[in-house]
Short mmCIF file of C-alpha atoms in Angstrom, two decimals:
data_model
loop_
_atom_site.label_atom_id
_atom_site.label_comp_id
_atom_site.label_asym_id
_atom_site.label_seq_id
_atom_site.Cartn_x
_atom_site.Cartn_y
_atom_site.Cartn_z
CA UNK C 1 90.48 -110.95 228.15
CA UNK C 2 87.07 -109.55 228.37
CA UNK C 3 88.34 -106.43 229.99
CA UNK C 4 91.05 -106.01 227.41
CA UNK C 5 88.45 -105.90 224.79
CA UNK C 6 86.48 -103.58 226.75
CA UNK C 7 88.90 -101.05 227.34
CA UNK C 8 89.89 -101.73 223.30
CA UNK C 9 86.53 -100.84 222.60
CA UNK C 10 86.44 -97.39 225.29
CA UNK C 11 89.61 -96.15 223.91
CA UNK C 12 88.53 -96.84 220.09
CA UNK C 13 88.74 -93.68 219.24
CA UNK C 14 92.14 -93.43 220.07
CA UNK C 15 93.74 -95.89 218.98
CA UNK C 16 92.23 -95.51 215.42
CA UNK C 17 93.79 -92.14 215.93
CA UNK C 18 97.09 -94.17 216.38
CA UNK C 19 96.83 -96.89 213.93
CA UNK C 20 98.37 -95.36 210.85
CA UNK C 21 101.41 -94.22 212.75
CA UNK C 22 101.21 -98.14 214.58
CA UNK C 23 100.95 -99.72 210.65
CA UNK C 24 104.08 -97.34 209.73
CA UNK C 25 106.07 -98.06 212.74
CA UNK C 26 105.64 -102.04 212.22
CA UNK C 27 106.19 -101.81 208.65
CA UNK C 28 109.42 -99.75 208.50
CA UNK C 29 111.13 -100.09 211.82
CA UNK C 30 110.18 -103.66 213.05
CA UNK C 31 109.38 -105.80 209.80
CA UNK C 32 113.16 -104.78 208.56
CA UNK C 33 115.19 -105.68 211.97
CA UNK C 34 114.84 -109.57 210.43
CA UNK C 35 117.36 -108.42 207.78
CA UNK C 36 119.87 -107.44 210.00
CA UNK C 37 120.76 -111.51 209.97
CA UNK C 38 122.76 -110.42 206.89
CA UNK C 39 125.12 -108.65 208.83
CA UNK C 40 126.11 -112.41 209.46
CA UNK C 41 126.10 -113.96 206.08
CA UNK C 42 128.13 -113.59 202.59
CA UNK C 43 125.02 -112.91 201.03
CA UNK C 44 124.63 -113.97 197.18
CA UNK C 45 121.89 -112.90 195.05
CA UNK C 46 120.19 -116.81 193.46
CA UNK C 47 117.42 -117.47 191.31
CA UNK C 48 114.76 -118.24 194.03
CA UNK C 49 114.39 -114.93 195.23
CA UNK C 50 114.69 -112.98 198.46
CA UNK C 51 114.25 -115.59 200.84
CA UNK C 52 116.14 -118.49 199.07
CA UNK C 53 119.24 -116.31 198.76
CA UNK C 54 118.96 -114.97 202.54
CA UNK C 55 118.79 -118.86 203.17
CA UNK C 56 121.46 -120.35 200.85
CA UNK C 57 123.75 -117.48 201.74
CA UNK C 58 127.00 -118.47 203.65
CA UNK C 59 127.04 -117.85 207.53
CA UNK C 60 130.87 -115.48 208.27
CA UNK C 61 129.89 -114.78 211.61
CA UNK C 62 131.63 -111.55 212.26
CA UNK C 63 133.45 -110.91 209.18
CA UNK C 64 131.79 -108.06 207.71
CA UNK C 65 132.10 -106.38 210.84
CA UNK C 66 136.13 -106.89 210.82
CA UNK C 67 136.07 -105.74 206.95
CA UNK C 68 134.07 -102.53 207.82
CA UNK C 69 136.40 -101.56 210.94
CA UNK C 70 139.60 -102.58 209.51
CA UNK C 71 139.37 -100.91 205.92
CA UNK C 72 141.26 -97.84 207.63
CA UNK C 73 137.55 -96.08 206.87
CA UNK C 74 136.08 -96.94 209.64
CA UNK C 75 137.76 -94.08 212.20
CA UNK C 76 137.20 -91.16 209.84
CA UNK C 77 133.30 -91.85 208.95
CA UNK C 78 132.89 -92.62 213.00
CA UNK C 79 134.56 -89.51 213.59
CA UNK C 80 132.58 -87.30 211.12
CA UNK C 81 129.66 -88.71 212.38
CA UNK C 82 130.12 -88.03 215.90
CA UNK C 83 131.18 -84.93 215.63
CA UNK C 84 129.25 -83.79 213.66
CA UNK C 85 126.05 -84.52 215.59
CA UNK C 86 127.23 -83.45 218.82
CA UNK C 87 127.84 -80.03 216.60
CA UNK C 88 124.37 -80.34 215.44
CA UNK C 89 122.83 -81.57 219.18
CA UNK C 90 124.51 -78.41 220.66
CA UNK C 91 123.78 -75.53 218.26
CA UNK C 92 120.53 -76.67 217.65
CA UNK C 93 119.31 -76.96 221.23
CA UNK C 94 120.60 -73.51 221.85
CA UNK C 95 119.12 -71.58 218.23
CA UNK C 96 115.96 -73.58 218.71
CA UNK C 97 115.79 -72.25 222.25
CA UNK C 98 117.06 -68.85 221.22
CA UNK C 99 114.34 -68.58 218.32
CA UNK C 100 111.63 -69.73 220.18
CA UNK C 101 112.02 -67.27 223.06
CA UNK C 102 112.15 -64.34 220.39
CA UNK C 103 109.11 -65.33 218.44
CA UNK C 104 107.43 -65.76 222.03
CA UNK C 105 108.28 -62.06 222.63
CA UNK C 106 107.21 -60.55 219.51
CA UNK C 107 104.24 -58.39 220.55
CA UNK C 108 102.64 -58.28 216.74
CA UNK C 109 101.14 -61.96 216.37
CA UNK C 110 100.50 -61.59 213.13
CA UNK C 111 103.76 -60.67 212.70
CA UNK C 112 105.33 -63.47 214.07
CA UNK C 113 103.19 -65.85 212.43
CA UNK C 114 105.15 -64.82 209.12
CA UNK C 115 108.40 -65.20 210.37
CA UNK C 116 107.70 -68.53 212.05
CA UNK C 117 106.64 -69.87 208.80
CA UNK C 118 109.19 -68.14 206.86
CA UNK C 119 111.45 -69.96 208.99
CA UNK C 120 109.71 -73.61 209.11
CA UNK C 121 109.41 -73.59 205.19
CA UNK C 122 113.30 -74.28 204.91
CA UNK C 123 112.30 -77.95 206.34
CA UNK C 124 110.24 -78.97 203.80
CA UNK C 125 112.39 -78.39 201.11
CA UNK C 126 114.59 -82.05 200.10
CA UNK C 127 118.14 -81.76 200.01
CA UNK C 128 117.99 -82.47 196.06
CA UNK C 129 116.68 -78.66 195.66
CA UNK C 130 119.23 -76.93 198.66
CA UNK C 131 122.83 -78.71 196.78
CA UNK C 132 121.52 -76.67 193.93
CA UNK C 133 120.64 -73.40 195.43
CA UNK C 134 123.85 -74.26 197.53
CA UNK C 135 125.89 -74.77 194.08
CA UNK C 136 124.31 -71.43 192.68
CA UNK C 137 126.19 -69.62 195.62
CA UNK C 138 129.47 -71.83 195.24
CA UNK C 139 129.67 -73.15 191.86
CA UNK C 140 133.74 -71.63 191.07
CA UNK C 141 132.93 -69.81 187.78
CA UNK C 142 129.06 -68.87 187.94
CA UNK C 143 128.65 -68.86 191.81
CA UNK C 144 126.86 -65.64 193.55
CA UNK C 145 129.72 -65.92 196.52
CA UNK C 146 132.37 -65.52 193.79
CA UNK C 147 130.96 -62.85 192.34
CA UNK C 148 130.67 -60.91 195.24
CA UNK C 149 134.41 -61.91 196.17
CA UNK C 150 135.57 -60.71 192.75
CA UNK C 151 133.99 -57.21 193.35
CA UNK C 152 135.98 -57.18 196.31
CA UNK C 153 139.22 -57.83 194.37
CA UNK C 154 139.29 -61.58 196.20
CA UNK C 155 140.43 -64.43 194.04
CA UNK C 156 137.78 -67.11 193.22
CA UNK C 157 137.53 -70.15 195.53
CA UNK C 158 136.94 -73.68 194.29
CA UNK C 159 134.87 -74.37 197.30
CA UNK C 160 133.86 -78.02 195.76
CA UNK C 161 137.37 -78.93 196.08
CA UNK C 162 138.63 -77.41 199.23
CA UNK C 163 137.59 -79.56 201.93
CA UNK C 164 138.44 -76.97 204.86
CA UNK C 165 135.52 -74.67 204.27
CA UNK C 166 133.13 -77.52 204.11
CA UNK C 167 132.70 -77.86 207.94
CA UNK C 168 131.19 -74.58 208.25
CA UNK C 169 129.33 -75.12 205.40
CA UNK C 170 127.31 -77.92 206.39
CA UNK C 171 126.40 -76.70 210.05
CA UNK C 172 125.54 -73.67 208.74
CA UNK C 173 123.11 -75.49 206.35
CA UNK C 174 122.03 -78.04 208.82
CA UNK C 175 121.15 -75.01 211.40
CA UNK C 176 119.14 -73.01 208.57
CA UNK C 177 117.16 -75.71 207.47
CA UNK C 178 116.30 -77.45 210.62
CA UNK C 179 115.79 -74.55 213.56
CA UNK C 180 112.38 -73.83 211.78
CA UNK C 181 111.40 -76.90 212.85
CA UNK C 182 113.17 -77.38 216.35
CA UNK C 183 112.10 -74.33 217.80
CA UNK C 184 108.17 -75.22 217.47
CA UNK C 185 108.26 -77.39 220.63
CA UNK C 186 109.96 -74.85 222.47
CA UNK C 187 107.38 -72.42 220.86
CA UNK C 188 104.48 -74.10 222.14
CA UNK C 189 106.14 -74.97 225.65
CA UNK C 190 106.23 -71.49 226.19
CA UNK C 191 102.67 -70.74 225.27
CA UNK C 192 102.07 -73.36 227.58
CA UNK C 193 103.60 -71.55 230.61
CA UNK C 194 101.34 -69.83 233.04
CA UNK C 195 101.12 -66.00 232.34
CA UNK C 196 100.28 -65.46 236.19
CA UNK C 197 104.23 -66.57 236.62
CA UNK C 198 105.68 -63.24 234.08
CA UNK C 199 102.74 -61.25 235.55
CA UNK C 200 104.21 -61.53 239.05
CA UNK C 201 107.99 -61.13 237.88
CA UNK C 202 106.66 -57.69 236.06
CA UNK C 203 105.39 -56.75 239.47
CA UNK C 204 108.57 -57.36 241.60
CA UNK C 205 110.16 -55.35 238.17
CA UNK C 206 112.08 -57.96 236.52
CA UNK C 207 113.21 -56.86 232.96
CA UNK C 208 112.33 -59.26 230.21
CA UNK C 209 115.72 -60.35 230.11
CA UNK C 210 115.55 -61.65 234.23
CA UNK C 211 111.84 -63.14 233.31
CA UNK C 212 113.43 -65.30 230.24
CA UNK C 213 116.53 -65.96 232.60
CA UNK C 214 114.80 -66.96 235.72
CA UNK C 215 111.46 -67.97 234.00
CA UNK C 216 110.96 -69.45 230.95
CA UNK C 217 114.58 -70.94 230.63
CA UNK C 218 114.20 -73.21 233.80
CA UNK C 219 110.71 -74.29 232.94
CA UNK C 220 111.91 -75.36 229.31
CA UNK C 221 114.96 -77.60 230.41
CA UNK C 222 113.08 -80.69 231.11
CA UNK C 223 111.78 -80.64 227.95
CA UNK C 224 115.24 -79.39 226.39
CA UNK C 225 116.63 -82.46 227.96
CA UNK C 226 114.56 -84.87 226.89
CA UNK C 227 114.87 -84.24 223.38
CA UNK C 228 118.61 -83.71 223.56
CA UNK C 229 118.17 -87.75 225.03
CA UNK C 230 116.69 -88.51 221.72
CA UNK C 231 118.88 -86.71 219.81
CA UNK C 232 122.15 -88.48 221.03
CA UNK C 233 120.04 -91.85 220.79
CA UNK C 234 120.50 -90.60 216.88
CA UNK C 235 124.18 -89.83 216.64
CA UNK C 236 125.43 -92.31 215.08
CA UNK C 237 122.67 -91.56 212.55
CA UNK C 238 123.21 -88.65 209.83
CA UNK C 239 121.14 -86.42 207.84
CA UNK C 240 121.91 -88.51 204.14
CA UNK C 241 120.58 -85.65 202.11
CA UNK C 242 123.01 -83.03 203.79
CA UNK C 243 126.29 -84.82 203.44
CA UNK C 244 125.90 -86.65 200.31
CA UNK C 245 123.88 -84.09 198.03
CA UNK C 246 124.98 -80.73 199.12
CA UNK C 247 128.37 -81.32 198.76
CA UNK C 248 127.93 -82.99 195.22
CA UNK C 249 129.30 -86.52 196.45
CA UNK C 250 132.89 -84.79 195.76
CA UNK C 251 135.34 -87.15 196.16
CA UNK C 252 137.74 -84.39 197.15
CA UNK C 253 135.49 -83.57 200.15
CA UNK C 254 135.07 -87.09 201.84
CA UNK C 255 137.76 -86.78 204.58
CA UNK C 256 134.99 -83.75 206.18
CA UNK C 257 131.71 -85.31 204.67
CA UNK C 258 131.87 -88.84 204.73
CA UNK C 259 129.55 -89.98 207.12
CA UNK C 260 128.63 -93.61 208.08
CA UNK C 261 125.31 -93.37 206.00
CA UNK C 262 126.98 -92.17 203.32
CA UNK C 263 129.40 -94.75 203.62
CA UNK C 264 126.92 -97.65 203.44
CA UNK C 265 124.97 -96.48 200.78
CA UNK C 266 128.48 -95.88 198.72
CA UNK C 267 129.40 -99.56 199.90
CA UNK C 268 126.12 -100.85 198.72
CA UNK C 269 125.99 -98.92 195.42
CA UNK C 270 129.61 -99.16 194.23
CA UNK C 271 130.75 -102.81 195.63
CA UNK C 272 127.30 -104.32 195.80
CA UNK C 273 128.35 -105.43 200.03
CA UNK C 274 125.15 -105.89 200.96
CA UNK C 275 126.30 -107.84 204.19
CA UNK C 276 128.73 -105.16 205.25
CA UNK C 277 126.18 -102.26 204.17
CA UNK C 278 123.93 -104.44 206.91
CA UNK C 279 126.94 -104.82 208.99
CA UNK C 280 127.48 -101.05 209.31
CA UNK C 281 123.47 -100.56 209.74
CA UNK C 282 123.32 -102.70 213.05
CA UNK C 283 126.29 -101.26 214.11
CA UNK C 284 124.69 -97.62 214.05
CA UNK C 285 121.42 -98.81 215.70
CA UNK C 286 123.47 -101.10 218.61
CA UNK C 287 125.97 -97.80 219.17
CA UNK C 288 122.44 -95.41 219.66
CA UNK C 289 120.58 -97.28 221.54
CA UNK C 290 123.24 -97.84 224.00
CA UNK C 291 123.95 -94.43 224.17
CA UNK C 292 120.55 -93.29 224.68
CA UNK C 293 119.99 -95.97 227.33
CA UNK C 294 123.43 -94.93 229.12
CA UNK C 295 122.52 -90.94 228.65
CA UNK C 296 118.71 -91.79 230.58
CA UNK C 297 120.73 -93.47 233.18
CA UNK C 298 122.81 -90.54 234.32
CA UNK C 299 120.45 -88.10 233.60
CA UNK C 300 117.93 -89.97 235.79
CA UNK C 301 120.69 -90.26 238.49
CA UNK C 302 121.40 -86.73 238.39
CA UNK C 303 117.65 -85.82 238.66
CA UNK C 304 114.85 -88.81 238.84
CA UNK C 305 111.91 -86.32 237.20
CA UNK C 306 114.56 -85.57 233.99
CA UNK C 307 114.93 -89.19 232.64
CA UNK C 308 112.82 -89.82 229.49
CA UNK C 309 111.80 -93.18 230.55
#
């Protein structure tokens, strides 16, 4: 005990560094997991409160999890989901990758500075203020995409009702808002690569295109594969703000946009199933941390020095 305290007290710094992030981490992710008993119970709203009702609610076992699996919504939201993400996983790996290595070869820093930001900023905007930049380009009578398809003699299209275009829509707008963000790691891996390695390659003559190839694309996979082991530890997870917002919550458009978030929050807002909205909730963190635990194991049997834990 005394040598815990003393090494508490040595590392003070840092773990005062950590503590906000520790506080957080409790208080959101750990503090909530005793709800998912309601995944288990009829719960009823009583007079006593929180607690009382948690308590006085009626145990149904697995009930809410047959009701969420055999309301026939179950397969289309999984599906969405999943593919989806592995859309997202994929595509985003590779522009992250592909925008990092360009900003890494622009020879005006200053230069590249701006377009780094100009393409981080994107993140920071919420989802409420893209679905109506998104609707100023789409909407059927006022939209800018309209327009421009009317000058070209092309018939309107009611993209808020036509749910084959939506697809494309929403990877486009998951790729331009997010690989701002995703290519900063890869950014700053790069940086961190030794300069004597693309000194030496410039020697023998390699082009810039063999030095990226043989280079900095080999040194970067560990690092692209350990986030790609996060990221499908997340796929049963989706981006609410995208699915629900951009496309207007169009009822039209739910056979390509409903999602399992969405889903649960529609459950919870519309039939007031808070058991099955917790139902759905464990089911999403069960399904990703099995995969995530399943995709360490074969990456670490591939290669021992790739697995993320």
């Amino acid at each position: 005990m005394k040598k815990f305290l003393k090494n508490l007290w040595k590392n003070k710094a840092w773990l005062l560094m950590v503590l906000p992030g520790t506080i957080w981490l409790l208080v959101f992710s750990y503090l909530p997991m005793f709800g998912t008993v309601l995944a288990f119970k009829d719960f009823k709203i009583s007079p006593g409160g929180f607690i009382e009702s948690l308590v006085n609610s009626e145990w149904v076992g697995l009930d809410n999890f047959k009701f969420l699996f055999t309301s026939g919504d179950a397969f289309r939201i999984t599906r969405n989901t999943v593919v989806y993400n592995l859309i997202f996983i994929i595509l985003g790996l590779l522009f992250a990758v592909f925008v990092a290595i360009i900003l890494s070869e622009i020879a005006n820093k200053k230069l590249g500075k701006i377009y780094q930001t100009s393409m981080l900023f994107p993140h920071f905007l919420s989802w409420v203020i893209v679905s109506y930049f998104v609707f100023s380009f789409l909407s059927f009578d006022k939209g800018m995409l309209n327009s421009v398809l009317g000058a070209f003699g092309v018939d309107p299209v009611s993209w808020y009702s036509e749910p084959k275009h939506w697809p494309f829509i929403l990877v486009f707008m998951n790729i331009w808002k997010g690989v701002g963000y995703g290519s900063i790691v890869y950014l700053a891996a790069i940086v961190g690569i030794d300069r004597t390695y693309f000194e030496a390659a410039r020697i023998d003559g390699a082009s810039k295109w063999q030095q990226i190839k043989n280079i900095t694309i080999p040194l970067l996979i560990p690092l692209m594969i350990v986030l790609t082991i996060m990221a499908i530890g997340g796929i049963f997870r989706s981006d609410f703000g995208l699915f629900y917002q951009v496309p207007r919550n169009s009822a039209v458009l739910y056979p390509v946009t409903d999602v399992i978030d969405t889903y649960i929050y529609k459950g919870l807002m519309n039939m007031g199933n808070i058991g099955m909205s917790t139902a759905a909730g464990l089911y999403q963190s069960v399904v990703g941390f099995v995969l995530i635990m399943t995709t360490n194991f074969l990456v670490k049997k591939l290669d021992p020095e790739y697995g993320l834990f």
